CSV table of C-alpha atoms in Angstrom, one decimal:
chain,number,residue,atom,x,y,z
A,1,UNK,CA,-17.8,-22.5,-63.7
A,2,UNK,CA,-14.9,-24.2,-61.7
A,3,UNK,CA,-14.3,-22.9,-57.6
A,4,UNK,CA,-12.7,-20.1,-56.6
A,5,UNK,CA,-10.3,-20.7,-53.0
A,6,UNK,CA,-9.1,-17.8,-51.3
A,7,UNK,CA,-5.8,-17.6,-49.2
A,8,UNK,CA,-5.7,-15.4,-45.9
A,9,UNK,CA,-2.4,-15.2,-44.0
A,10,UNK,CA,0.7,-16.9,-44.3
A,11,UNK,CA,-2.1,-19.8,-46.2
A,12,UNK,CA,-1.3,-17.6,-49.6
A,13,UNK,CA,2.5,-18.2,-48.8
A,14,UNK,CA,1.8,-21.7,-49.0
A,15,UNK,CA,-0.4,-21.6,-51.7
A,16,UNK,CA,2.0,-19.4,-54.1
A,17,UNK,CA,-0.8,-16.9,-54.5
A,18,UNK,CA,-4.0,-15.2,-53.0
A,19,UNK,CA,-6.6,-16.9,-55.3
A,20,UNK,CA,-7.1,-20.2,-57.1
A,21,UNK,CA,-9.8,-20.8,-59.6
A,22,UNK,CA,-10.1,-25.1,-59.6
A,23,UNK,CA,-11.6,-27.2,-61.3
A,24,UNK,CA,-15.8,-27.8,-59.6
A,25,UNK,CA,-16.2,-30.9,-56.9
A,26,UNK,CA,-18.8,-31.0,-55.6
A,27,UNK,CA,-17.0,-31.6,-51.3
A,28,UNK,CA,-14.6,-28.9,-49.9
A,29,UNK,CA,-12.8,-32.8,-49.5
A,30,UNK,CA,-13.1,-33.3,-53.2
A,31,UNK,CA,-11.5,-30.4,-53.7
A,32,UNK,CA,-9.2,-30.7,-51.2
A,33,UNK,CA,-7.7,-34.2,-52.3
A,34,UNK,CA,-6.7,-32.4,-56.0
A,35,UNK,CA,-4.7,-30.4,-54.9
A,36,UNK,CA,-0.7,-30.4,-54.0
A,37,UNK,CA,-0.3,-32.7,-50.9
A,38,UNK,CA,1.7,-29.4,-49.1
A,39,UNK,CA,-1.5,-27.3,-49.7
A,40,UNK,CA,-4.0,-29.6,-48.9
A,41,UNK,CA,-2.3,-30.2,-45.3
A,42,UNK,CA,-2.0,-26.4,-44.0
A,43,UNK,CA,-5.8,-26.1,-45.8
A,44,UNK,CA,-6.7,-29.2,-43.3
A,45,UNK,CA,-5.4,-27.5,-40.1
A,46,UNK,CA,-7.8,-27.6,-37.7
A,47,UNK,CA,-7.6,-24.3,-36.4
A,48,UNK,CA,-8.2,-23.3,-40.0
A,49,UNK,CA,-11.6,-22.0,-40.4
A,50,UNK,CA,-13.4,-22.0,-43.8
A,51,UNK,CA,-16.1,-19.5,-45.6
A,52,UNK,CA,-18.1,-20.2,-48.6
A,53,UNK,CA,-19.2,-17.3,-50.4
A,54,UNK,CA,-18.7,-15.4,-47.2
A,55,UNK,CA,-20.4,-17.1,-45.1
A,56,UNK,CA,-18.4,-19.1,-41.8
A,57,UNK,CA,-18.2,-22.9,-41.4
A,58,UNK,CA,-18.9,-24.5,-38.4
A,59,UNK,CA,-17.0,-27.7,-37.7
A,60,UNK,CA,-19.9,-29.4,-38.7
A,61,UNK,CA,-21.0,-28.6,-42.0
A,62,UNK,CA,-19.9,-30.6,-44.9
A,63,UNK,CA,-21.8,-28.5,-47.8
A,64,UNK,CA,-22.3,-29.7,-51.3
A,65,UNK,CA,-20.3,-27.3,-53.4
A,66,UNK,CA,-22.2,-25.6,-56.8
A,67,UNK,CA,-20.5,-24.0,-59.9
A,68,UNK,CA,-19.3,-21.1,-58.8
A,69,UNK,CA,-18.9,-20.8,-55.4
A,70,UNK,CA,-15.8,-19.0,-53.2
A,71,UNK,CA,-14.2,-21.4,-50.5
A,72,UNK,CA,-12.0,-19.0,-47.9
A,73,UNK,CA,-9.4,-20.2,-45.8
A,74,UNK,CA,-9.2,-18.3,-42.9
A,75,UNK,CA,-6.4,-19.0,-40.1
A,76,UNK,CA,-5.8,-17.6,-37.4
A,77,UNK,CA,-6.0,-13.9,-37.2
A,78,UNK,CA,-3.1,-11.6,-36.0
A,79,UNK,CA,-2.5,-10.9,-32.7
A,80,UNK,CA,-2.6,-7.4,-31.2
B,1,UNK,CA,-33.6,-0.1,-26.0
B,2,UNK,CA,-30.5,1.7,-27.5
B,3,UNK,CA,-30.4,5.0,-30.0
B,4,UNK,CA,-26.5,4.9,-29.5
B,5,UNK,CA,-25.3,6.0,-32.9
B,6,UNK,CA,-22.3,4.0,-34.5
B,7,UNK,CA,-20.1,4.9,-37.4
B,8,UNK,CA,-18.1,2.0,-38.5
B,9,UNK,CA,-15.8,1.8,-41.6
B,10,UNK,CA,-12.8,0.4,-43.2
B,11,UNK,CA,-11.1,2.2,-45.6
B,12,UNK,CA,-8.2,1.8,-47.7
B,13,UNK,CA,-6.4,5.0,-47.5
B,14,UNK,CA,-4.7,7.2,-44.7
B,15,UNK,CA,-7.2,9.2,-42.1
B,16,UNK,CA,-6.9,11.8,-40.0
B,17,UNK,CA,-7.7,10.7,-36.5
B,18,UNK,CA,-7.4,14.2,-34.8
B,19,UNK,CA,-10.2,15.4,-37.6
B,20,UNK,CA,-12.0,12.2,-37.1
B,21,UNK,CA,-12.3,12.9,-33.7
B,22,UNK,CA,-13.2,16.4,-33.3
B,23,UNK,CA,-15.9,15.7,-35.6
B,24,UNK,CA,-17.1,12.7,-33.2
B,25,UNK,CA,-17.0,14.7,-30.1
B,26,UNK,CA,-18.5,17.9,-31.9
B,27,UNK,CA,-21.6,15.5,-32.9
B,28,UNK,CA,-22.0,14.5,-29.1
B,29,UNK,CA,-22.4,17.8,-27.1
B,30,UNK,CA,-24.6,15.7,-24.7
B,31,UNK,CA,-22.2,13.6,-24.0
B,32,UNK,CA,-19.5,14.4,-21.0
B,33,UNK,CA,-17.0,12.3,-22.1
B,34,UNK,CA,-14.9,10.6,-25.0
B,35,UNK,CA,-12.4,7.5,-24.6
B,36,UNK,CA,-10.6,7.2,-27.5
B,37,UNK,CA,-8.0,4.6,-28.5
B,38,UNK,CA,-5.9,5.4,-31.5
B,39,UNK,CA,-3.4,3.0,-32.8
B,40,UNK,CA,-0.3,3.7,-35.5
B,41,UNK,CA,2.4,1.5,-36.8
B,42,UNK,CA,4.9,1.8,-34.5
B,43,UNK,CA,8.1,3.6,-34.8
B,44,UNK,CA,11.8,2.6,-34.1
B,45,UNK,CA,11.0,-1.0,-34.1
B,46,UNK,CA,12.6,-1.6,-37.3
B,47,UNK,CA,9.8,-2.3,-39.1
B,48,UNK,CA,9.6,-0.7,-42.6
B,49,UNK,CA,6.1,-1.8,-43.5
B,50,UNK,CA,2.9,-3.1,-41.9
B,51,UNK,CA,0.2,-5.1,-43.9
B,52,UNK,CA,-3.4,-5.5,-42.9
B,53,UNK,CA,-5.0,-8.2,-45.8
B,54,UNK,CA,-8.8,-8.6,-44.8
B,55,UNK,CA,-11.8,-10.7,-45.8
B,56,UNK,CA,-14.2,-8.5,-47.3
B,57,UNK,CA,-17.2,-10.4,-46.4
B,58,UNK,CA,-16.8,-11.5,-43.6
B,59,UNK,CA,-14.4,-8.4,-41.9
B,60,UNK,CA,-16.7,-5.5,-41.9
B,61,UNK,CA,-19.8,-7.1,-41.3
B,62,UNK,CA,-17.6,-8.7,-38.3
B,63,UNK,CA,-17.1,-4.8,-37.6
B,64,UNK,CA,-20.8,-3.9,-37.2
B,65,UNK,CA,-21.6,-6.7,-35.5
B,66,UNK,CA,-18.5,-6.3,-32.4
B,67,UNK,CA,-20.1,-2.6,-32.8
B,68,UNK,CA,-23.7,-3.3,-31.9
B,69,UNK,CA,-21.9,-5.6,-28.9
B,70,UNK,CA,-20.6,-2.7,-27.7
B,71,UNK,CA,-23.7,-0.3,-28.1
B,72,UNK,CA,-25.9,-3.0,-26.0
B,73,UNK,CA,-23.5,-3.6,-22.9
B,74,UNK,CA,-22.4,0.3,-22.0
B,75,UNK,CA,-25.1,3.2,-22.2
B,76,UNK,CA,-22.5,5.3,-25.1
B,77,UNK,CA,-24.4,8.4,-26.8
B,78,UNK,CA,-21.9,7.5,-29.6
B,79,UNK,CA,-19.8,4.6,-30.9
B,80,UNK,CA,-16.8,4.9,-33.7
B,81,UNK,CA,-14.4,2.7,-35.3
B,82,UNK,CA,-12.0,3.3,-38.1
B,83,UNK,CA,-9.8,0.1,-38.9
B,84,UNK,CA,-7.6,0.5,-42.2
B,85,UNK,CA,-6.3,-2.5,-44.2
B,86,UNK,CA,-3.6,-2.4,-47.5
B,87,UNK,CA,-0.2,-1.4,-46.4
B,88,UNK,CA,1.2,1.3,-43.7
B,89,UNK,CA,4.1,3.2,-43.0
B,90,UNK,CA,5.9,3.4,-39.7
B,91,UNK,CA,3.7,6.5,-37.7
B,92,UNK,CA,0.5,6.0,-40.1
B,93,UNK,CA,-3.1,4.9,-38.0
B,94,UNK,CA,-4.1,1.4,-38.2
B,95,UNK,CA,-7.2,2.1,-35.9
B,96,UNK,CA,-9.3,4.8,-34.3
B,97,UNK,CA,-12.0,3.6,-31.4
B,98,UNK,CA,-13.7,6.5,-29.4
B,99,UNK,CA,-16.8,6.0,-27.3
B,100,UNK,CA,-18.7,8.9,-26.1
B,101,UNK,CA,-21.1,8.5,-23.1
B,102,UNK,CA,-22.9,10.5,-20.3
B,103,UNK,CA,-20.6,8.5,-17.7
B,104,UNK,CA,-16.8,8.4,-17.8
B,105,UNK,CA,-15.9,4.7,-17.1
B,106,UNK,CA,-19.2,3.2,-19.3
B,107,UNK,CA,-16.9,5.3,-22.3
B,108,UNK,CA,-13.3,3.4,-20.5
B,109,UNK,CA,-14.2,-0.2,-20.6
B,110,UNK,CA,-16.2,0.5,-24.3
B,111,UNK,CA,-13.7,2.0,-25.6
B,112,UNK,CA,-11.4,-1.1,-24.3
B,113,UNK,CA,-13.8,-3.6,-24.5
B,114,UNK,CA,-14.2,-2.8,-28.4
B,115,UNK,CA,-10.0,-2.6,-28.7
B,116,UNK,CA,-9.4,-5.8,-27.0
B,117,UNK,CA,-11.9,-7.9,-29.4
B,118,UNK,CA,-11.1,-5.7,-32.2
B,119,UNK,CA,-7.6,-7.1,-31.4
B,120,UNK,CA,-8.2,-10.7,-31.1
B,121,UNK,CA,-11.7,-11.2,-33.7
B,122,UNK,CA,-11.8,-9.2,-35.7
B,123,UNK,CA,-10.8,-10.8,-39.3
B,124,UNK,CA,-7.5,-9.5,-39.9
B,125,UNK,CA,-4.5,-10.9,-41.2
B,126,UNK,CA,-1.0,-8.5,-40.7
B,127,UNK,CA,1.9,-9.1,-41.8
B,128,UNK,CA,5.2,-7.0,-41.7
B,129,UNK,CA,8.2,-5.6,-43.6
B,130,UNK,CA,11.9,-5.6,-41.7
B,131,UNK,CA,14.8,-6.0,-43.7
B,132,UNK,CA,13.2,-6.3,-47.0
B,133,UNK,CA,11.2,-9.3,-46.0
B,134,UNK,CA,7.9,-9.8,-45.6
B,135,UNK,CA,6.7,-12.1,-41.9
B,136,UNK,CA,3.2,-12.8,-41.8
B,137,UNK,CA,2.0,-11.7,-37.5
B,138,UNK,CA,0.8,-14.8,-35.7
B,139,UNK,CA,-1.4,-14.8,-32.5
B,140,UNK,CA,-0.7,-13.5,-29.4
B,141,UNK,CA,-1.7,-15.0,-26.2
B,142,UNK,CA,-1.9,-11.8,-24.7
B,143,UNK,CA,-4.9,-11.2,-27.0
B,144,UNK,CA,-6.3,-14.6,-24.8
B,145,UNK,CA,-5.4,-13.1,-22.0
B,146,UNK,CA,-7.3,-9.8,-23.0
B,147,UNK,CA,-10.3,-11.1,-24.4
B,148,UNK,CA,-10.7,-13.0,-20.9
B,149,UNK,CA,-11.2,-10.4,-18.5
B,150,UNK,CA,-14.5,-9.6,-20.7
B,151,UNK,CA,-15.9,-13.7,-19.9
C,1,UNK,CA,13.7,4.4,-14.4
C,2,UNK,CA,10.6,6.1,-16.1
C,3,UNK,CA,12.2,8.9,-18.4
C,4,UNK,CA,8.4,9.1,-20.4
C,5,UNK,CA,7.3,13.0,-20.5
C,6,UNK,CA,4.9,15.0,-18.9
C,7,UNK,CA,2.8,17.8,-20.0
C,8,UNK,CA,0.8,19.5,-17.3
C,9,UNK,CA,-1.0,22.5,-18.0
C,10,UNK,CA,-3.9,24.3,-15.9
C,11,UNK,CA,-5.7,27.1,-18.6
C,12,UNK,CA,-7.9,29.2,-17.7
C,13,UNK,CA,-9.0,30.0,-21.8
C,14,UNK,CA,-10.7,27.5,-23.8
C,15,UNK,CA,-8.0,25.4,-26.1
C,16,UNK,CA,-8.5,23.0,-29.0
C,17,UNK,CA,-8.3,19.3,-28.1
C,18,UNK,CA,-7.9,17.8,-31.2
C,19,UNK,CA,-4.8,19.8,-32.2
C,20,UNK,CA,-3.0,18.8,-28.8
C,21,UNK,CA,-3.8,15.8,-29.7
C,22,UNK,CA,-2.7,15.4,-33.0
C,23,UNK,CA,0.4,17.3,-31.6
C,24,UNK,CA,1.1,15.4,-28.9
C,25,UNK,CA,0.1,11.6,-30.8
C,26,UNK,CA,2.6,13.2,-33.4
C,27,UNK,CA,5.4,13.6,-31.2
C,28,UNK,CA,5.8,9.5,-29.8
C,29,UNK,CA,6.0,7.4,-33.0
C,30,UNK,CA,7.1,5.0,-30.9
C,31,UNK,CA,3.9,4.8,-28.9
C,32,UNK,CA,2.2,2.2,-30.4
C,33,UNK,CA,-1.0,3.8,-28.9
C,34,UNK,CA,-2.4,6.7,-27.3
C,35,UNK,CA,-5.8,6.1,-25.1
C,36,UNK,CA,-7.0,9.9,-24.5
C,37,UNK,CA,-9.9,11.3,-22.6
C,38,UNK,CA,-11.8,14.3,-23.1
C,39,UNK,CA,-14.5,15.3,-20.8
C,40,UNK,CA,-16.5,18.6,-22.0
C,41,UNK,CA,-19.4,20.2,-20.8
C,42,UNK,CA,-22.6,18.7,-21.0
C,43,UNK,CA,-25.0,20.2,-23.6
C,44,UNK,CA,-28.8,19.8,-22.9
C,45,UNK,CA,-29.1,19.4,-18.9
C,46,UNK,CA,-30.3,22.8,-18.5
C,47,UNK,CA,-26.9,24.0,-17.7
C,48,UNK,CA,-25.7,27.7,-19.6
C,49,UNK,CA,-22.5,27.6,-17.6
C,50,UNK,CA,-20.1,25.5,-15.5
C,51,UNK,CA,-17.1,27.4,-13.4
C,52,UNK,CA,-14.5,25.6,-12.5
C,53,UNK,CA,-12.1,27.3,-9.5
C,54,UNK,CA,-9.2,26.4,-8.5
C,55,UNK,CA,-6.6,27.3,-5.6
C,56,UNK,CA,-3.4,28.5,-6.9
C,57,UNK,CA,-1.0,27.5,-4.8
C,58,UNK,CA,-1.9,23.7,-4.5
C,59,UNK,CA,-3.8,23.0,-8.1
C,60,UNK,CA,-1.0,23.0,-10.3
C,61,UNK,CA,1.6,21.2,-8.2
C,62,UNK,CA,-1.3,18.8,-7.2
C,63,UNK,CA,-1.7,18.1,-10.8
C,64,UNK,CA,1.5,17.8,-11.8
C,65,UNK,CA,2.1,14.9,-8.3
C,66,UNK,CA,-0.4,12.9,-9.6
C,67,UNK,CA,1.3,12.9,-13.7
C,68,UNK,CA,4.8,12.1,-11.4
C,69,UNK,CA,2.5,8.8,-9.9
C,70,UNK,CA,0.7,7.8,-13.4
C,71,UNK,CA,4.7,7.5,-14.9
C,72,UNK,CA,5.9,5.7,-11.9
C,73,UNK,CA,3.3,3.0,-11.7
C,74,UNK,CA,2.8,2.1,-16.0
C,75,UNK,CA,5.5,1.9,-18.4
C,76,UNK,CA,4.7,5.2,-20.7
C,77,UNK,CA,6.1,7.1,-23.4
C,78,UNK,CA,3.9,10.2,-22.2
C,79,UNK,CA,1.4,11.7,-20.1
C,80,UNK,CA,-0.9,14.8,-21.0
C,81,UNK,CA,-2.9,16.4,-19.4
C,82,UNK,CA,-4.2,19.5,-20.0
C,83,UNK,CA,-7.7,21.5,-17.3
C,84,UNK,CA,-9.2,24.3,-17.5
C,85,UNK,CA,-10.5,26.7,-15.5
C,86,UNK,CA,-12.3,30.2,-15.1
C,87,UNK,CA,-16.0,29.7,-16.7
C,88,UNK,CA,-16.9,27.6,-19.9
C,89,UNK,CA,-19.7,26.6,-21.7
C,90,UNK,CA,-22.0,24.0,-22.7
C,91,UNK,CA,-19.6,21.5,-25.7
C,92,UNK,CA,-16.3,23.6,-24.2
C,93,UNK,CA,-13.1,20.7,-23.6
C,94,UNK,CA,-13.1,20.8,-20.2
C,95,UNK,CA,-10.5,18.1,-19.5
C,96,UNK,CA,-7.6,15.8,-21.4
C,97,UNK,CA,-5.9,13.5,-20.9
C,98,UNK,CA,-4.0,11.2,-23.1
C,99,UNK,CA,-1.5,8.2,-22.0
C,100,UNK,CA,0.9,7.0,-24.6
C,101,UNK,CA,2.6,3.6,-24.7
C,102,UNK,CA,4.0,0.8,-26.3
C,103,UNK,CA,1.1,-1.4,-25.3
C,104,UNK,CA,-2.8,-0.7,-25.2
C,105,UNK,CA,-3.6,-2.3,-21.8
C,106,UNK,CA,-1.3,0.4,-19.9
C,107,UNK,CA,-2.1,3.0,-21.9
C,108,UNK,CA,-5.9,2.1,-21.1
C,109,UNK,CA,-4.7,1.9,-17.2
C,110,UNK,CA,-2.7,5.0,-17.0
C,111,UNK,CA,-5.7,7.6,-19.2
C,112,UNK,CA,-8.3,5.2,-16.7
C,113,UNK,CA,-6.7,5.7,-13.2
C,114,UNK,CA,-5.8,9.8,-14.1
C,115,UNK,CA,-9.4,10.3,-14.7
C,116,UNK,CA,-10.5,9.1,-11.3
C,117,UNK,CA,-7.6,10.2,-9.3
C,118,UNK,CA,-8.0,13.6,-10.9
C,119,UNK,CA,-12.0,14.0,-10.5
C,120,UNK,CA,-11.4,13.2,-7.2
C,121,UNK,CA,-8.2,14.0,-5.3
C,122,UNK,CA,-7.8,18.0,-7.4
C,123,UNK,CA,-8.1,20.6,-6.2
C,124,UNK,CA,-11.5,22.2,-8.3
C,125,UNK,CA,-14.4,23.6,-6.9
C,126,UNK,CA,-17.2,23.7,-9.1
C,127,UNK,CA,-20.4,25.7,-9.4
C,128,UNK,CA,-22.7,25.6,-11.9
C,129,UNK,CA,-25.2,27.8,-13.1
C,130,UNK,CA,-29.3,26.8,-14.3
C,131,UNK,CA,-32.2,29.1,-14.8
C,132,UNK,CA,-29.6,32.0,-14.3
C,133,UNK,CA,-28.3,30.3,-11.0
C,134,UNK,CA,-24.9,29.5,-9.3
C,135,UNK,CA,-24.5,26.2,-6.7
C,136,UNK,CA,-21.8,24.5,-6.3
C,137,UNK,CA,-21.4,21.1,-7.1
C,138,UNK,CA,-20.8,19.3,-3.7
C,139,UNK,CA,-18.3,15.9,-3.8
C,140,UNK,CA,-19.9,12.6,-5.3
C,141,UNK,CA,-20.0,8.9,-3.4
C,142,UNK,CA,-18.9,7.4,-6.8
C,143,UNK,CA,-15.4,9.2,-7.3
C,144,UNK,CA,-14.9,7.1,-4.2
C,145,UNK,CA,-15.9,4.2,-5.3
C,146,UNK,CA,-13.7,5.0,-8.8
C,147,UNK,CA,-10.8,5.3,-6.7
C,148,UNK,CA,-11.2,2.4,-5.0
C,149,UNK,CA,-10.4,0.6,-8.0
C,150,UNK,CA,-6.8,1.3,-7.7
C,151,UNK,CA,-6.2,0.3,-4.3
D,1,UNK,CA,0.0,43.2,7.8
D,2,UNK,CA,-2.7,40.8,9.1
D,3,UNK,CA,-4.1,37.7,8.0
D,4,UNK,CA,-5.7,37.3,4.0
D,5,UNK,CA,-8.5,34.6,4.3
D,6,UNK,CA,-8.9,32.2,0.8
D,7,UNK,CA,-12.6,31.0,0.6
D,8,UNK,CA,-13.2,28.0,-1.6
D,9,UNK,CA,-16.3,25.9,-3.3
D,10,UNK,CA,-19.6,27.2,-0.6
D,11,UNK,CA,-17.2,28.7,1.5
D,12,UNK,CA,-17.0,31.5,-0.3
D,13,UNK,CA,-20.5,32.0,-0.4
D,14,UNK,CA,-21.1,31.4,3.3
D,15,UNK,CA,-18.0,34.1,3.6
D,16,UNK,CA,-19.9,36.2,1.2
D,17,UNK,CA,-16.5,37.3,-0.8
D,18,UNK,CA,-13.6,35.0,-2.0
D,19,UNK,CA,-11.0,36.7,0.1
D,20,UNK,CA,-11.0,38.9,3.6
D,21,UNK,CA,-8.3,40.0,5.5
D,22,UNK,CA,-8.2,40.4,9.1
D,23,UNK,CA,-6.2,41.9,11.9
D,24,UNK,CA,-3.2,39.9,12.6
D,25,UNK,CA,-3.9,37.3,15.2
D,26,UNK,CA,-1.3,34.7,16.1
D,27,UNK,CA,-2.8,31.5,16.0
D,28,UNK,CA,-6.0,30.0,13.9
D,29,UNK,CA,-7.9,29.7,16.8
D,30,UNK,CA,-7.7,33.5,17.4
D,31,UNK,CA,-8.3,34.2,13.6
D,32,UNK,CA,-11.5,31.8,13.6
D,33,UNK,CA,-12.9,33.7,16.7
D,34,UNK,CA,-12.7,37.2,15.5
D,35,UNK,CA,-15.2,36.0,12.8
D,36,UNK,CA,-18.8,35.7,12.7
D,37,UNK,CA,-20.3,32.8,14.3
D,38,UNK,CA,-22.0,31.4,11.6
D,39,UNK,CA,-18.4,31.9,9.2
D,40,UNK,CA,-16.4,30.3,11.8
D,41,UNK,CA,-18.5,26.9,12.2
D,42,UNK,CA,-18.7,26.4,8.7
D,43,UNK,CA,-14.6,27.2,8.6
D,44,UNK,CA,-13.9,24.4,11.6
D,45,UNK,CA,-16.3,21.8,9.6
D,46,UNK,CA,-14.1,18.5,9.6
D,47,UNK,CA,-14.1,18.3,5.9
D,48,UNK,CA,-12.8,21.9,5.7
D,49,UNK,CA,-9.0,21.1,4.5
D,50,UNK,CA,-6.6,24.0,5.6
D,51,UNK,CA,-3.7,25.7,3.8
D,52,UNK,CA,-1.0,27.8,5.3
D,53,UNK,CA,0.8,29.7,2.6
D,54,UNK,CA,0.0,27.2,0.5
D,55,UNK,CA,1.0,24.3,2.5
D,56,UNK,CA,-1.6,21.9,3.5
D,57,UNK,CA,-1.9,21.4,6.9
D,58,UNK,CA,-2.1,18.0,9.0
D,59,UNK,CA,-4.7,17.4,11.3
D,60,UNK,CA,-2.8,17.9,14.0
D,61,UNK,CA,-0.5,21.2,12.8
D,62,UNK,CA,-1.4,24.5,14.8
D,63,UNK,CA,0.9,26.3,13.1
D,64,UNK,CA,1.4,29.8,14.9
D,65,UNK,CA,1.1,32.7,12.0
D,66,UNK,CA,3.4,35.4,11.2
D,67,UNK,CA,2.4,38.2,9.7
D,68,UNK,CA,1.0,38.5,6.0
D,69,UNK,CA,0.5,34.8,6.3
D,70,UNK,CA,-2.4,33.5,3.8
D,71,UNK,CA,-4.6,30.8,4.9
D,72,UNK,CA,-6.7,29.1,2.6
D,73,UNK,CA,-10.2,27.0,3.4
D,74,UNK,CA,-10.9,24.0,1.3
D,75,UNK,CA,-14.0,22.8,1.7
D,76,UNK,CA,-14.2,18.8,0.3
D,77,UNK,CA,-14.1,19.5,-4.1
D,78,UNK,CA,-16.4,18.7,-6.1
D,79,UNK,CA,-16.9,15.3,-7.8
D,80,UNK,CA,-17.2,13.9,-11.3
């Protein structure tokens, strides 16, 4: 199993899809390094939050990934 | 400390706010007052449709957590939070919040607080369709101001 | 300056708040939000009945004047004010105020203001029946505090 | 025609009725002077407002009454 990426909001437009499964890599940085540069840049924006398996990461978290993990990329939510 | 009932729902299909509110009100006859907010897709802005996307593992748990905070902060008999996801047309209800309380002031504050925080903190991404094209809606400065009122 | 519609009614017979609110909301699809307050006779306090007395030449004109002030102060699409008079039983609706506005904050403030002023300034005299005996209700200090919030 | 008095709220209990028609008198003070002392005292309380023919009086008003006028005595309204 690889790693499932979930793209919310306008990141979905950058990625061209709401979801993408990529080959396994052990860290989020390694996953991003294998993506197209434009998409990787959008995912690294400071205001984009990450969740792994539904758990929101703090800025300092650098989790070790496991096969089948789901990483969600969450841009700022839309306003009122 | 707080025995208030919360009813928090995330719905993918249309709902009838009048029916929901009537059932809620009837269930809490000991509440003197019920304050509700109904948000609907605005007609007349040239918006043909609105879509709300959510992220299942976060959105509903966060709505429930917000309901807990509201219940802890005000003395309510009950709190109702219903939010749509998916594609909606002008005039369709998006969100219904209702707070039942013994005292009017508590009910107003609780519903107001719940809406401010639902709008700015909830895990919903919104896009609008105008002239046949979809466009994502960015965060609004007003929402940060709304939140700051409570701090 | 303000083209908002006002619907102000003083009723001697029961009304259905859910139906009134549904009709009001449907009539203003360009409003993004509708805030409502429903006050009902509280059950469980040992109160067997509530009676509201009014003075015809003053009560309805004053309610209409209050609605004008609310419309002048906030940017609303519409305002609904329905108030009962006469004898009511626990669970029966007493008052329904609803404000429809493009912006949520205006709707909340307008409904809140309208209720504070309706409660403290309106020409209604209230008595409650407990253990078979009627007793007039005096003004409450809380109402004066509520009003002072807006000054 | 006399003068019609309307009693609201707890004043109704003091008067024993919601309305009372009294013989004509030309001023409010003259009307009150002919009433039972306990009722007159309740009607003179500073917090009791008066309306003549549906028009609220200011504190300084001392209207000349006419036959058939209606005077309403309005104690403070009940709270929320």
